[in-house]
Coordinates of C-alpha atoms in Angstrom, one line a residue:
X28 CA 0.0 0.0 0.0
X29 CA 1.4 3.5 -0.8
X30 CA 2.0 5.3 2.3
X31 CA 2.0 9.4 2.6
X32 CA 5.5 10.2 1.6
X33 CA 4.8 8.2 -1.9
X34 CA 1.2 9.9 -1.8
X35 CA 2.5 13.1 -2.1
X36 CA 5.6 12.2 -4.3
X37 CA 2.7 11.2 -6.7
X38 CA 1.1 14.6 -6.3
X39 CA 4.5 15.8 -7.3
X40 CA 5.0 14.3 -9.8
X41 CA 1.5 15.1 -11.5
X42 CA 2.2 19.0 -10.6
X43 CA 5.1 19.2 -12.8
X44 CA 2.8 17.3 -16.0
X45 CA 0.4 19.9 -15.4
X46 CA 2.9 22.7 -15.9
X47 CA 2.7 23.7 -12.2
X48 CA 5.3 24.5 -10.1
X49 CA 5.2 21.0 -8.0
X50 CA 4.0 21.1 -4.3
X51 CA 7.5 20.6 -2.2
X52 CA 7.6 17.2 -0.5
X53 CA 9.7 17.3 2.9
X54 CA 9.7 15.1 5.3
X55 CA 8.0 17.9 8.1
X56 CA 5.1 17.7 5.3
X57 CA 4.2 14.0 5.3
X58 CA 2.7 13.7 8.6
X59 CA -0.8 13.1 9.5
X60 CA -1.2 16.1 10.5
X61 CA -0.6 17.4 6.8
X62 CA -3.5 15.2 5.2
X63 CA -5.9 16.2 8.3
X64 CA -5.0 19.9 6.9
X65 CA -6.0 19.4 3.5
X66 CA -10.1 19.8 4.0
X67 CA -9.5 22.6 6.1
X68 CA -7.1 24.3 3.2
X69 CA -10.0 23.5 0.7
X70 CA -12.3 26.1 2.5
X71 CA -9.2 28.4 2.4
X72 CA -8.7 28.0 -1.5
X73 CA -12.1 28.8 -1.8
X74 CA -12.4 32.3 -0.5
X75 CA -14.3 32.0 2.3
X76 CA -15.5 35.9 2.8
X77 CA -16.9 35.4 -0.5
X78 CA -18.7 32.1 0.4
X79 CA -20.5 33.7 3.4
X80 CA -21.9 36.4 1.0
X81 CA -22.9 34.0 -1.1
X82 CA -24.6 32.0 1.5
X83 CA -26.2 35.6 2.9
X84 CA -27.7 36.0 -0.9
X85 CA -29.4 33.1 -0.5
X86 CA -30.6 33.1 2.9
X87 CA -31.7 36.8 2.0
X88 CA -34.2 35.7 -0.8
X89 CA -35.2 33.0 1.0
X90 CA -36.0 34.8 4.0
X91 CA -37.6 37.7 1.8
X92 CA -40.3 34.8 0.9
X93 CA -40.5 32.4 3.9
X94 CA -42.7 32.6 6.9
X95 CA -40.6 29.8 8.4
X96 CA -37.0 29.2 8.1
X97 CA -36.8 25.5 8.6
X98 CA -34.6 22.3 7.7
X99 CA -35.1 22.2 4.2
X100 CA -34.4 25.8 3.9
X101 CA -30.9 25.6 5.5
X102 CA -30.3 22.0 3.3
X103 CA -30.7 23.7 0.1
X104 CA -28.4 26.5 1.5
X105 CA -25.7 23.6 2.2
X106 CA -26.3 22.9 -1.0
X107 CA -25.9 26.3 -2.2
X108 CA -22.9 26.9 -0.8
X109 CA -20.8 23.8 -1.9
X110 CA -21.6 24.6 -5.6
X111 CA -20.1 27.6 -4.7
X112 CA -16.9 26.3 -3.0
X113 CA -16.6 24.3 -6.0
X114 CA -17.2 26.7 -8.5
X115 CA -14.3 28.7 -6.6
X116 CA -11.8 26.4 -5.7
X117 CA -12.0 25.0 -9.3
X118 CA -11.2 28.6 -10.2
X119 CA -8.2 28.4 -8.0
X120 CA -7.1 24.9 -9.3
X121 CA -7.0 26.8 -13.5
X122 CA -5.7 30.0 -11.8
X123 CA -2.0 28.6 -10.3
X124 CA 0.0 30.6 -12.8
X125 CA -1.8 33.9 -12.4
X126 CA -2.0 33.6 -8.5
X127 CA 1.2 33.0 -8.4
X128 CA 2.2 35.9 -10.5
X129 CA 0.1 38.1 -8.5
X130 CA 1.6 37.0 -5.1
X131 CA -1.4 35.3 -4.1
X132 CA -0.9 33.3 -0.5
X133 CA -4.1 31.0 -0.8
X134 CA -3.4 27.3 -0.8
X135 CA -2.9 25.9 -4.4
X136 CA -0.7 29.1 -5.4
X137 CA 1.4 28.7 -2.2
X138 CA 2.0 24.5 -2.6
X139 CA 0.0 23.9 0.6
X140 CA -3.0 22.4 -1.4
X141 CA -2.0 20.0 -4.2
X142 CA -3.8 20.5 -6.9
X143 CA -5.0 16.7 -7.7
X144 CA -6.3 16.8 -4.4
X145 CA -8.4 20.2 -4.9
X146 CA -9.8 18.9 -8.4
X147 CA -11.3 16.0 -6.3
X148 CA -12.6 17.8 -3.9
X149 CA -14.5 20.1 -6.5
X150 CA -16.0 17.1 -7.8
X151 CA -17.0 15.7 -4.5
X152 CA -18.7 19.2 -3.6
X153 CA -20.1 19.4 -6.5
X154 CA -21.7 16.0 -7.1
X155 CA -22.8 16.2 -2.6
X156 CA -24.6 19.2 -3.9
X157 CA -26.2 17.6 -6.4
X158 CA -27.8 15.3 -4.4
X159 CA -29.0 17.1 -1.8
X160 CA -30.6 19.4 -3.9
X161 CA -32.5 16.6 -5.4
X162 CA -33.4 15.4 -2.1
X163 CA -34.6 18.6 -0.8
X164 CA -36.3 19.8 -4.1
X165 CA -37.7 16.8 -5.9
X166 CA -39.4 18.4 -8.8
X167 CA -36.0 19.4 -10.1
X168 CA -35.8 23.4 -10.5
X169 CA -33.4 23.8 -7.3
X170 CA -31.1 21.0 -8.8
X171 CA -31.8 23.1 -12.3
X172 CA -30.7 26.1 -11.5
X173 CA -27.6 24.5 -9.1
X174 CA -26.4 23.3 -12.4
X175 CA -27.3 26.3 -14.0
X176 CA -24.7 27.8 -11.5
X177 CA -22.0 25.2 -11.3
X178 CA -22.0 25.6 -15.3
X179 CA -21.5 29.4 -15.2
X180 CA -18.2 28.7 -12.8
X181 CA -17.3 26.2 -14.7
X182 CA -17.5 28.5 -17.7
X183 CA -15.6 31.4 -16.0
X184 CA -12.6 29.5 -15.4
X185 CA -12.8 26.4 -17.5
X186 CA -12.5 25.5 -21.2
X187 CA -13.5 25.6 -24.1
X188 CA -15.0 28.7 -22.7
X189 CA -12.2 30.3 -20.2
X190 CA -14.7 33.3 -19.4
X191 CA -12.0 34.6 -17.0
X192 CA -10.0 36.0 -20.3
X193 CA -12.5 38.9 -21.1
X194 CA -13.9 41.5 -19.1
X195 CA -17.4 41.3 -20.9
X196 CA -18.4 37.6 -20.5
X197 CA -16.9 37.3 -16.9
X198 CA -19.2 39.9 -16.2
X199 CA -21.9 38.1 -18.0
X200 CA -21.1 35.0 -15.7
X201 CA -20.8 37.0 -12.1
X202 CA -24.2 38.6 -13.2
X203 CA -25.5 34.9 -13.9
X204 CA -24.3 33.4 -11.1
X205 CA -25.6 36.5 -8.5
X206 CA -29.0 36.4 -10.2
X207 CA -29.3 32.3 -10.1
X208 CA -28.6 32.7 -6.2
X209 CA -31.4 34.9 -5.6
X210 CA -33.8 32.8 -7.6
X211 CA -32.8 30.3 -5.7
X212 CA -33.4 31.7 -2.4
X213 CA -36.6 32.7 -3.5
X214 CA -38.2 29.3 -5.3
X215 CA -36.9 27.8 -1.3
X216 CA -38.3 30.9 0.4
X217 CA -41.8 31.1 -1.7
X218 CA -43.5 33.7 -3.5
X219 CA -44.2 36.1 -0.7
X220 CA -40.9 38.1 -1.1
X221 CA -42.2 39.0 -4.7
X222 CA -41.0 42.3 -6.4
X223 CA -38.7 42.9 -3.1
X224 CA -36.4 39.7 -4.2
X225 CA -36.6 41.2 -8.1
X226 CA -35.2 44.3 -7.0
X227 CA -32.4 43.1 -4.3
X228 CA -31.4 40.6 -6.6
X229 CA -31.2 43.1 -9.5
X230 CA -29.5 45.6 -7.8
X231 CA -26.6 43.2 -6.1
X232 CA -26.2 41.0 -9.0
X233 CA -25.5 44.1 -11.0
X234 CA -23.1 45.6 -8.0
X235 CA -21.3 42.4 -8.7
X236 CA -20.9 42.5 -11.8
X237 CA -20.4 46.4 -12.7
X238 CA -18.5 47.0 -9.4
X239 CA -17.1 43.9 -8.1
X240 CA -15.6 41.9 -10.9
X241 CA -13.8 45.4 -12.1
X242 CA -12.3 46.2 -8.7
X243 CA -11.5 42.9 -8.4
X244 CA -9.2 43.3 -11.8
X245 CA -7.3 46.4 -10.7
X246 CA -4.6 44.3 -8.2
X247 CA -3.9 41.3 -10.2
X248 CA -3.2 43.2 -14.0
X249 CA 0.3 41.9 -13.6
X250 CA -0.3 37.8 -13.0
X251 CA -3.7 38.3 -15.4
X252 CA -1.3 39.7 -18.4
X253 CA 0.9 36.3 -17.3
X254 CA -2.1 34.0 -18.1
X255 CA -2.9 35.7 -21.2
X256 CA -6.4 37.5 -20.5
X257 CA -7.9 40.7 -21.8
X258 CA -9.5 41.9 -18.7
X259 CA -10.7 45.8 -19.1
X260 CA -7.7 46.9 -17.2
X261 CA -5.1 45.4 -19.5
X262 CA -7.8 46.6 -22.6
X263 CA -8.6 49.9 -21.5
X264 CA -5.4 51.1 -18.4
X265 CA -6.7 51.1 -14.9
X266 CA -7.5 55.0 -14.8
X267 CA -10.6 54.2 -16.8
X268 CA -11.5 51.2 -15.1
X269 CA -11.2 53.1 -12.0
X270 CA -13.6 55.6 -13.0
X271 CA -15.9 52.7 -14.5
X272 CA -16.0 51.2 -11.1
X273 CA -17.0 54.6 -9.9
X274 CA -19.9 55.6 -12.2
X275 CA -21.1 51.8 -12.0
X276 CA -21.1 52.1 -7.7
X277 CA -22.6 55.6 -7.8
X278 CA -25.5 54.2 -10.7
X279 CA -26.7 51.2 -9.6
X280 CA -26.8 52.6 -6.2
X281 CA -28.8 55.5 -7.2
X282 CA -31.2 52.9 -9.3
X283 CA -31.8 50.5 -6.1
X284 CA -32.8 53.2 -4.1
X285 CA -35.1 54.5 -6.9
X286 CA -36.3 51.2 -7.0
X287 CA -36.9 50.6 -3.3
X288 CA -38.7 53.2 -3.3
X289 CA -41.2 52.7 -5.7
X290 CA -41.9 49.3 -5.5
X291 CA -40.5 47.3 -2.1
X292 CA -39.9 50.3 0.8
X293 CA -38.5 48.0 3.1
X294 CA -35.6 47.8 1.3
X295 CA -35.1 51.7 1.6
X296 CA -33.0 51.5 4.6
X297 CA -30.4 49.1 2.4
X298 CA -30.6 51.2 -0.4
X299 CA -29.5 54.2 1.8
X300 CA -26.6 51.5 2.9
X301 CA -25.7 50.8 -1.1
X302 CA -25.7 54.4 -2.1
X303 CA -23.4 55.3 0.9
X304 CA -21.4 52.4 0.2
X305 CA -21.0 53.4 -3.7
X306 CA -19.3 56.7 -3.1
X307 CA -16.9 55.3 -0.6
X308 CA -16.0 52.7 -3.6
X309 CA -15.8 55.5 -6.1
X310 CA -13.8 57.4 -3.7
X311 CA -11.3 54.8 -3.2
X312 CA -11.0 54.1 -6.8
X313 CA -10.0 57.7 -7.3
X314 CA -7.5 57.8 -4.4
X315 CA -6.0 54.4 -4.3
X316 CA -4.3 54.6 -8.1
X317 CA -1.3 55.6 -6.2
X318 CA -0.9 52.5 -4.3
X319 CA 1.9 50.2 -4.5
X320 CA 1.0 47.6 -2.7
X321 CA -1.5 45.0 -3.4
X322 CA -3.0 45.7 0.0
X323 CA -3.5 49.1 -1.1
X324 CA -5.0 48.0 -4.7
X325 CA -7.6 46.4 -3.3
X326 CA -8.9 49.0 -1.2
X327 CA -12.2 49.5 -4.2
X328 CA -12.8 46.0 -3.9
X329 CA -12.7 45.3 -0.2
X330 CA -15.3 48.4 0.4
X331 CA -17.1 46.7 -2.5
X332 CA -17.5 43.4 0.0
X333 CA -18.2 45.4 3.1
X334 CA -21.4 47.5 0.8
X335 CA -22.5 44.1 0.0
X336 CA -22.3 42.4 3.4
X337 CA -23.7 45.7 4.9
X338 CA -26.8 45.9 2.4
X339 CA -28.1 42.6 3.3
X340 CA -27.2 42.2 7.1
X341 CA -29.7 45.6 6.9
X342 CA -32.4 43.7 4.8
X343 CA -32.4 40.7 7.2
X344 CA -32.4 43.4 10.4
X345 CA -35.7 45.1 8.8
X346 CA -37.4 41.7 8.5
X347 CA -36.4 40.4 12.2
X348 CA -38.2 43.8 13.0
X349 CA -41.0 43.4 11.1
X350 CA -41.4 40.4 13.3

Protein backbone atom coordinates (compact mmCIF):
# COMPACT_ATOMS: atom_id res chain seq x y z
CA UNK A 1 0.00 0.00 0.00
CA UNK A 2 1.43 3.55 -0.81
CA UNK A 3 2.05 5.34 2.35
CA UNK A 4 2.04 9.44 2.61
CA UNK A 5 5.53 10.16 1.63
CA UNK A 6 4.84 8.16 -1.93
CA UNK A 7 1.19 9.92 -1.84
CA UNK A 8 2.51 13.11 -2.13
CA UNK A 9 5.65 12.21 -4.28
CA UNK A 10 2.73 11.24 -6.73
CA UNK A 11 1.11 14.61 -6.35
CA UNK A 12 4.50 15.80 -7.29
CA UNK A 13 4.99 14.27 -9.84
CA UNK A 14 1.51 15.12 -11.52
CA UNK A 15 2.22 19.02 -10.63
CA UNK A 16 5.06 19.18 -12.76
CA UNK A 17 2.82 17.28 -15.95
CA UNK A 18 0.42 19.88 -15.43
CA UNK A 19 2.92 22.66 -15.89
CA UNK A 20 2.70 23.68 -12.22
CA UNK A 21 5.31 24.50 -10.11
CA UNK A 22 5.16 21.05 -8.04
CA UNK A 23 4.02 21.10 -4.31
CA UNK A 24 7.53 20.62 -2.18
CA UNK A 25 7.62 17.18 -0.54
CA UNK A 26 9.72 17.29 2.87
CA UNK A 27 9.69 15.11 5.29
CA UNK A 28 8.04 17.95 8.12
CA UNK A 29 5.15 17.67 5.29
CA UNK A 30 4.19 14.03 5.33
CA UNK A 31 2.72 13.74 8.56
CA UNK A 32 -0.76 13.11 9.46
CA UNK A 33 -1.25 16.14 10.50
CA UNK A 34 -0.60 17.35 6.79
CA UNK A 35 -3.47 15.23 5.25
CA UNK A 36 -5.89 16.18 8.29
CA UNK A 37 -4.96 19.87 6.90
CA UNK A 38 -5.97 19.36 3.51
CA UNK A 39 -10.06 19.84 4.00
CA UNK A 40 -9.45 22.56 6.09
CA UNK A 41 -7.11 24.35 3.23
CA UNK A 42 -10.03 23.48 0.66
CA UNK A 43 -12.31 26.10 2.53
CA UNK A 44 -9.23 28.41 2.42
CA UNK A 45 -8.74 28.04 -1.55
CA UNK A 46 -12.13 28.82 -1.80
CA UNK A 47 -12.39 32.32 -0.46
CA UNK A 48 -14.34 32.03 2.28
CA UNK A 49 -15.52 35.87 2.80
CA UNK A 50 -16.89 35.39 -0.51
CA UNK A 51 -18.73 32.06 0.37
CA UNK A 52 -20.51 33.66 3.38
CA UNK A 53 -21.89 36.35 1.00
CA UNK A 54 -22.94 33.99 -1.12
CA UNK A 55 -24.65 31.98 1.47
CA UNK A 56 -26.23 35.64 2.85
CA UNK A 57 -27.73 35.97 -0.92
CA UNK A 58 -29.39 33.11 -0.48
CA UNK A 59 -30.56 33.14 2.86
CA UNK A 60 -31.69 36.83 2.04
CA UNK A 61 -34.23 35.73 -0.84
CA UNK A 62 -35.23 32.97 0.96
CA UNK A 63 -35.98 34.82 4.00
CA UNK A 64 -37.58 37.67 1.81
CA UNK A 65 -40.30 34.78 0.93
CA UNK A 66 -40.52 32.41 3.90
CA UNK A 67 -42.72 32.64 6.92
CA UNK A 68 -40.61 29.81 8.42
CA UNK A 69 -37.02 29.21 8.11
CA UNK A 70 -36.83 25.49 8.61
CA UNK A 71 -34.60 22.28 7.71
CA UNK A 72 -35.15 22.18 4.19
CA UNK A 73 -34.39 25.78 3.90
CA UNK A 74 -30.92 25.59 5.52
CA UNK A 75 -30.26 22.01 3.29
CA UNK A 76 -30.66 23.66 0.08
CA UNK A 77 -28.41 26.53 1.53
CA UNK A 78 -25.75 23.59 2.23
CA UNK A 79 -26.25 22.85 -1.00
CA UNK A 80 -25.89 26.32 -2.24
CA UNK A 81 -22.88 26.90 -0.75
CA UNK A 82 -20.79 23.76 -1.91
CA UNK A 83 -21.65 24.61 -5.60
CA UNK A 84 -20.15 27.58 -4.74
CA UNK A 85 -16.85 26.28 -2.97
CA UNK A 86 -16.55 24.33 -6.02
CA UNK A 87 -17.15 26.70 -8.52
CA UNK A 88 -14.31 28.73 -6.61
CA UNK A 89 -11.76 26.40 -5.71
CA UNK A 90 -11.99 25.05 -9.32
CA UNK A 91 -11.23 28.56 -10.23
CA UNK A 92 -8.20 28.39 -7.96
CA UNK A 93 -7.06 24.89 -9.33
CA UNK A 94 -7.04 26.78 -13.55
CA UNK A 95 -5.69 30.01 -11.82
CA UNK A 96 -1.99 28.63 -10.26
CA UNK A 97 0.02 30.58 -12.81
CA UNK A 98 -1.84 33.85 -12.43
CA UNK A 99 -1.98 33.58 -8.54
CA UNK A 100 1.20 33.04 -8.38
CA UNK A 101 2.23 35.95 -10.48
CA UNK A 102 0.09 38.13 -8.47
CA UNK A 103 1.59 36.98 -5.11
CA UNK A 104 -1.41 35.31 -4.09
CA UNK A 105 -0.92 33.32 -0.54
CA UNK A 106 -4.07 31.03 -0.84
CA UNK A 107 -3.45 27.33 -0.77
CA UNK A 108 -2.95 25.87 -4.35
CA UNK A 109 -0.74 29.12 -5.42
CA UNK A 110 1.42 28.69 -2.24
CA UNK A 111 2.02 24.45 -2.64
CA UNK A 112 0.04 23.94 0.65
CA UNK A 113 -3.05 22.35 -1.40
CA UNK A 114 -1.99 19.96 -4.16
CA UNK A 115 -3.84 20.48 -6.86
CA UNK A 116 -5.02 16.68 -7.68
CA UNK A 117 -6.33 16.82 -4.38
CA UNK A 118 -8.43 20.21 -4.91
CA UNK A 119 -9.81 18.85 -8.36
CA UNK A 120 -11.30 15.96 -6.30
CA UNK A 121 -12.57 17.80 -3.95
CA UNK A 122 -14.48 20.11 -6.46
CA UNK A 123 -16.01 17.06 -7.82
CA UNK A 124 -16.96 15.69 -4.47
CA UNK A 125 -18.72 19.19 -3.56
CA UNK A 126 -20.10 19.42 -6.54
CA UNK A 127 -21.70 15.96 -7.10
CA UNK A 128 -22.77 16.19 -2.55
CA UNK A 129 -24.62 19.21 -3.94
CA UNK A 130 -26.22 17.62 -6.44
CA UNK A 131 -27.78 15.32 -4.41
CA UNK A 132 -29.03 17.08 -1.78
CA UNK A 133 -30.58 19.44 -3.93
CA UNK A 134 -32.51 16.56 -5.42
CA UNK A 135 -33.38 15.42 -2.07
CA UNK A 136 -34.59 18.63 -0.84
CA UNK A 137 -36.33 19.80 -4.14
CA UNK A 138 -37.74 16.82 -5.90
CA UNK A 139 -39.39 18.39 -8.79
CA UNK A 140 -35.95 19.37 -10.07
CA UNK A 141 -35.79 23.36 -10.47
CA UNK A 142 -33.41 23.75 -7.26
CA UNK A 143 -31.07 21.05 -8.78
CA UNK A 144 -31.77 23.13 -12.35
CA UNK A 145 -30.74 26.08 -11.45
CA UNK A 146 -27.64 24.51 -9.12
CA UNK A 147 -26.42 23.31 -12.42
CA UNK A 148 -27.28 26.32 -13.97
CA UNK A 149 -24.72 27.78 -11.45
CA UNK A 150 -21.95 25.16 -11.32
CA UNK A 151 -21.97 25.57 -15.25
CA UNK A 152 -21.50 29.42 -15.16
CA UNK A 153 -18.23 28.68 -12.78
CA UNK A 154 -17.34 26.16 -14.73
CA UNK A 155 -17.53 28.48 -17.67
CA UNK A 156 -15.64 31.36 -15.96
CA UNK A 157 -12.65 29.48 -15.36
CA UNK A 158 -12.78 26.40 -17.54
CA UNK A 159 -12.52 25.52 -21.23
CA UNK A 160 -13.50 25.63 -24.12
CA UNK A 161 -14.98 28.65 -22.68
CA UNK A 162 -12.23 30.33 -20.25
CA UNK A 163 -14.72 33.34 -19.41
CA UNK A 164 -12.01 34.59 -17.00
CA UNK A 165 -10.03 35.96 -20.29
CA UNK A 166 -12.50 38.88 -21.07
CA UNK A 167 -13.89 41.45 -19.08
CA UNK A 168 -17.37 41.33 -20.88
CA UNK A 169 -18.42 37.63 -20.54
CA UNK A 170 -16.90 37.33 -16.85
CA UNK A 171 -19.22 39.93 -16.16
CA UNK A 172 -21.89 38.08 -18.00
CA UNK A 173 -21.12 35.02 -15.69
CA UNK A 174 -20.78 36.98 -12.13
CA UNK A 175 -24.24 38.60 -13.22
CA UNK A 176 -25.47 34.85 -13.90
CA UNK A 177 -24.28 33.36 -11.05
CA UNK A 178 -25.60 36.50 -8.53
CA UNK A 179 -28.99 36.43 -10.19
CA UNK A 180 -29.29 32.29 -10.06
CA UNK A 181 -28.56 32.68 -6.20
CA UNK A 182 -31.40 34.85 -5.64
CA UNK A 183 -33.77 32.77 -7.64
CA UNK A 184 -32.78 30.26 -5.72
CA UNK A 185 -33.39 31.70 -2.40
CA UNK A 186 -36.63 32.69 -3.51
CA UNK A 187 -38.19 29.28 -5.29
CA UNK A 188 -36.90 27.78 -1.34
CA UNK A 189 -38.28 30.90 0.38
CA UNK A 190 -41.80 31.06 -1.65
CA UNK A 191 -43.50 33.75 -3.46
CA UNK A 192 -44.24 36.06 -0.72
CA UNK A 193 -40.85 38.11 -1.14
CA UNK A 194 -42.16 38.96 -4.65
CA UNK A 195 -40.95 42.34 -6.42
CA UNK A 196 -38.71 42.90 -3.11
CA UNK A 197 -36.40 39.66 -4.20
CA UNK A 198 -36.60 41.19 -8.15
CA UNK A 199 -35.18 44.34 -7.01
CA UNK A 200 -32.44 43.15 -4.32
CA UNK A 201 -31.36 40.59 -6.60
CA UNK A 202 -31.20 43.06 -9.46
CA UNK A 203 -29.49 45.58 -7.78
CA UNK A 204 -26.55 43.20 -6.07
CA UNK A 205 -26.20 41.00 -9.04
CA UNK A 206 -25.46 44.09 -11.04
CA UNK A 207 -23.09 45.59 -8.03
CA UNK A 208 -21.33 42.43 -8.74
CA UNK A 209 -20.86 42.54 -11.82
CA UNK A 210 -20.37 46.35 -12.67
CA UNK A 211 -18.46 47.00 -9.39
CA UNK A 212 -17.07 43.92 -8.14
CA UNK A 213 -15.61 41.95 -10.94
CA UNK A 214 -13.81 45.38 -12.06
CA UNK A 215 -12.34 46.18 -8.66
CA UNK A 216 -11.46 42.91 -8.37
CA UNK A 217 -9.17 43.28 -11.76
CA UNK A 218 -7.27 46.39 -10.66
CA UNK A 219 -4.62 44.30 -8.25
CA UNK A 220 -3.88 41.29 -10.24
CA UNK A 221 -3.21 43.15 -13.97
CA UNK A 222 0.30 41.91 -13.62
CA UNK A 223 -0.32 37.83 -12.99
CA UNK A 224 -3.67 38.31 -15.42
CA UNK A 225 -1.26 39.73 -18.43
CA UNK A 226 0.90 36.25 -17.34
CA UNK A 227 -2.13 33.99 -18.12
CA UNK A 228 -2.88 35.69 -21.18
CA UNK A 229 -6.36 37.52 -20.51
CA UNK A 230 -7.89 40.66 -21.80
CA UNK A 231 -9.53 41.92 -18.70
CA UNK A 232 -10.69 45.80 -19.12
CA UNK A 233 -7.74 46.86 -17.22
CA UNK A 234 -5.08 45.40 -19.46
CA UNK A 235 -7.78 46.62 -22.60
CA UNK A 236 -8.60 49.94 -21.48
CA UNK A 237 -5.41 51.09 -18.45
CA UNK A 238 -6.73 51.07 -14.91
CA UNK A 239 -7.51 54.99 -14.79
CA UNK A 240 -10.61 54.24 -16.75
CA UNK A 241 -11.54 51.15 -15.08
CA UNK A 242 -11.23 53.13 -11.99
CA UNK A 243 -13.57 55.58 -12.99
CA UNK A 244 -15.88 52.69 -14.49
CA UNK A 245 -15.98 51.21 -11.10
CA UNK A 246 -17.03 54.57 -9.86
CA UNK A 247 -19.87 55.57 -12.17
CA UNK A 248 -21.08 51.84 -12.00
CA UNK A 249 -21.14 52.15 -7.74
CA UNK A 250 -22.65 55.57 -7.80
CA UNK A 251 -25.45 54.24 -10.75
CA UNK A 252 -26.68 51.23 -9.63
CA UNK A 253 -26.81 52.61 -6.25
CA UNK A 254 -28.76 55.46 -7.16
CA UNK A 255 -31.20 52.91 -9.26
CA UNK A 256 -31.79 50.45 -6.09
CA UNK A 257 -32.82 53.24 -4.08
CA UNK A 258 -35.12 54.50 -6.91
CA UNK A 259 -36.30 51.15 -7.00
CA UNK A 260 -36.92 50.57 -3.32
CA UNK A 261 -38.68 53.20 -3.30
CA UNK A 262 -41.21 52.68 -5.67
CA UNK A 263 -41.92 49.27 -5.51
CA UNK A 264 -40.46 47.34 -2.10
CA UNK A 265 -39.94 50.27 0.83
CA UNK A 266 -38.52 47.98 3.10
CA UNK A 267 -35.62 47.82 1.28
CA UNK A 268 -35.08 51.73 1.55
CA UNK A 269 -32.95 51.53 4.64
CA UNK A 270 -30.38 49.09 2.39
CA UNK A 271 -30.61 51.18 -0.36
CA UNK A 272 -29.55 54.21 1.75
CA UNK A 273 -26.64 51.46 2.91
CA UNK A 274 -25.71 50.76 -1.11
CA UNK A 275 -25.70 54.35 -2.08
CA UNK A 276 -23.42 55.30 0.93
CA UNK A 277 -21.41 52.36 0.22
CA UNK A 278 -21.01 53.42 -3.74
CA UNK A 279 -19.26 56.71 -3.11
CA UNK A 280 -16.86 55.34 -0.64
CA UNK A 281 -15.97 52.74 -3.56
CA UNK A 282 -15.85 55.54 -6.12
CA UNK A 283 -13.77 57.39 -3.74
CA UNK A 284 -11.29 54.83 -3.17
CA UNK A 285 -10.99 54.05 -6.77
CA UNK A 286 -9.97 57.68 -7.26
CA UNK A 287 -7.51 57.77 -4.43
CA UNK A 288 -5.98 54.44 -4.33
CA UNK A 289 -4.27 54.61 -8.06
CA UNK A 290 -1.32 55.60 -6.23
CA UNK A 291 -0.93 52.51 -4.29
CA UNK A 292 1.87 50.17 -4.51
CA UNK A 293 0.96 47.55 -2.69
CA UNK A 294 -1.51 44.99 -3.41
CA UNK A 295 -3.04 45.70 -0.03
CA UNK A 296 -3.50 49.07 -1.07
CA UNK A 297 -4.99 47.95 -4.67
CA UNK A 298 -7.65 46.40 -3.28
CA UNK A 299 -8.86 48.96 -1.25
CA UNK A 300 -12.23 49.45 -4.25
CA UNK A 301 -12.83 45.96 -3.90
CA UNK A 302 -12.69 45.26 -0.17
CA UNK A 303 -15.26 48.38 0.37
CA UNK A 304 -17.13 46.72 -2.52
CA UNK A 305 -17.47 43.40 -0.03
CA UNK A 306 -18.18 45.41 3.11
CA UNK A 307 -21.39 47.51 0.76
CA UNK A 308 -22.53 44.07 0.01
CA UNK A 309 -22.27 42.36 3.36
CA UNK A 310 -23.66 45.67 4.88
CA UNK A 311 -26.80 45.85 2.36
CA UNK A 312 -28.07 42.61 3.28
CA UNK A 313 -27.21 42.22 7.07
CA UNK A 314 -29.68 45.58 6.89
CA UNK A 315 -32.44 43.72 4.80
CA UNK A 316 -32.44 40.66 7.18
CA UNK A 317 -32.39 43.40 10.42
CA UNK A 318 -35.74 45.06 8.85
CA UNK A 319 -37.39 41.74 8.46
CA UNK A 320 -36.40 40.40 12.19
CA UNK A 321 -38.18 43.79 13.01
CA UNK A 322 -40.97 43.41 11.15
CA UNK A 323 -41.41 40.39 13.28
Amino acid sequence: MMNIRQLLTAITLCDMQMGIAPTRVTPERTSITTILSLPIDFLRESRLSVQVIFLIRFCTAAALGASVLDARLLAAGVAWLLATVAAYVFNGVMDVAEDRANGSTRPISRGALPVPVAAAGVLVAAALALAIAAIVDPTGLLPLLLMAHLACGYAYSGPPFYGKQRGSTAALLVLGMGALTYAAGWRLGGPGGGLSVLVLGAAMSLWMAGVGALAKDLPDAEGDAVGGRRTPVIVWGATRVRLMVAVNALLIGAGYLTAALTFAPMLVPSAVILLIGGAVVGILAATSRRATTRSGLRQPYRAFMVTQYAVHIVVLGALLIGL
